[in-house]
Amino acid sequence: MTWVHHDLKSRNDDLGQHVVPFGGEYTIDFCPSFWETTLFFCRMSWSREAHWFDIYDASRDSSRCGNNTVLVVMIMIYC
C-alpha cells in the first residue's frame, strides 16, 4: 500500500504533518476570513516526489464554498 505524506498550512496556522493512505482522507473545518484572504496550501510527497498545492484560496473558492467551510483532502489513485 502506498502512503502520502502531507503538510497542511495556512498563512497563520501549521496543521502539521499527516500520513494518509491512497483512497483515504484528511478533513479540517474552518471559517474563511472576512477579508477573503484565507489560503491553505499543502505539500504532498509520495514515491520520492513532492508537490505543493493551493487547496483553498478564498479569492478563488469563497463564492462556491461560503463562509463555513469543510476542507477534505482526499488521496485518490487514477490509472
Coordinates of C-alpha atoms in Angstrom, one line a residue:
M1 CA 0.0 0.0 0.0
T2 CA 1.3 3.5 -0.9
W3 CA 1.0 6.3 1.7
V4 CA 1.0 10.1 1.0
H5 CA 2.7 12.4 3.5
H6 CA 1.2 15.8 3.6
D7 CA 1.9 19.0 5.5
L8 CA -1.1 21.4 5.6
K9 CA -0.6 25.1 6.4
S10 CA -2.3 28.5 6.1
R11 CA -0.6 31.8 6.4
N12 CA -1.4 31.7 10.2
D13 CA -1.6 28.1 11.1
D14 CA 0.6 25.0 10.6
L15 CA -1.7 22.0 10.9
G16 CA 1.2 19.6 11.0
Q17 CA 2.3 16.6 9.0
H18 CA 0.0 13.7 8.4
V19 CA 0.2 10.4 6.7
V20 CA -2.8 9.3 4.6
P21 CA -3.2 6.1 2.6
F22 CA -4.3 6.3 -1.0
G23 CA -8.0 6.3 -1.0
G24 CA -8.0 7.8 2.5
E25 CA -8.9 11.3 3.5
Y26 CA -8.0 14.1 6.0
T27 CA -10.6 16.7 6.9
I28 CA -10.5 20.1 8.5
D29 CA -13.2 22.7 9.0
F30 CA -12.7 26.4 9.2
C31 CA -14.2 29.8 8.6
P32 CA -12.5 32.0 6.0
S33 CA -11.5 35.5 7.0
F34 CA -13.9 38.3 6.4
W35 CA -11.4 39.9 4.0
E36 CA -11.3 36.8 1.9
T37 CA -7.5 36.3 2.3
T38 CA -7.6 32.8 3.6
L39 CA -5.2 30.5 1.9
F40 CA -4.5 26.8 2.7
F41 CA -1.6 25.1 1.0
C42 CA -0.4 21.6 1.2
R43 CA 2.9 19.8 0.4
M44 CA 2.3 16.2 -0.6
S45 CA 5.0 13.7 -1.1
W46 CA 5.0 10.1 -2.3
S47 CA 7.4 7.9 -4.2
R48 CA 10.3 10.3 -3.6
E49 CA 8.4 13.2 -5.2
A50 CA 7.0 16.3 -3.6
H51 CA 4.5 18.9 -4.9
W52 CA 2.8 22.0 -3.4
F53 CA -0.9 22.7 -4.0
D54 CA -3.1 25.7 -3.0
I55 CA -6.0 23.6 -1.8
Y56 CA -8.2 26.5 -0.6
D57 CA -7.8 30.1 -1.8
A58 CA -10.6 32.4 -0.7
S59 CA -10.2 34.7 -3.8
R60 CA -10.8 31.6 -5.9
D61 CA -13.1 29.4 -3.8
S62 CA -15.2 31.6 -1.5
S63 CA -18.1 32.1 -4.0
R64 CA -18.7 28.4 -4.2
C65 CA -17.8 27.4 -0.6
G66 CA -19.5 30.0 1.5
N67 CA -18.5 31.2 5.0
N68 CA -18.4 27.9 6.8
T69 CA -16.0 25.6 5.0
V70 CA -15.1 21.9 5.4
L71 CA -11.9 21.1 3.6
V72 CA -11.4 17.4 2.7
V73 CA -8.0 16.4 1.3
M74 CA -8.7 13.1 -0.5
I75 CA -6.0 10.9 -1.9
M76 CA -7.0 9.0 -5.0
I77 CA -5.2 6.8 -7.5
Y78 CA -6.0 7.3 -11.2
C79 CA -4.6 4.8 -13.6

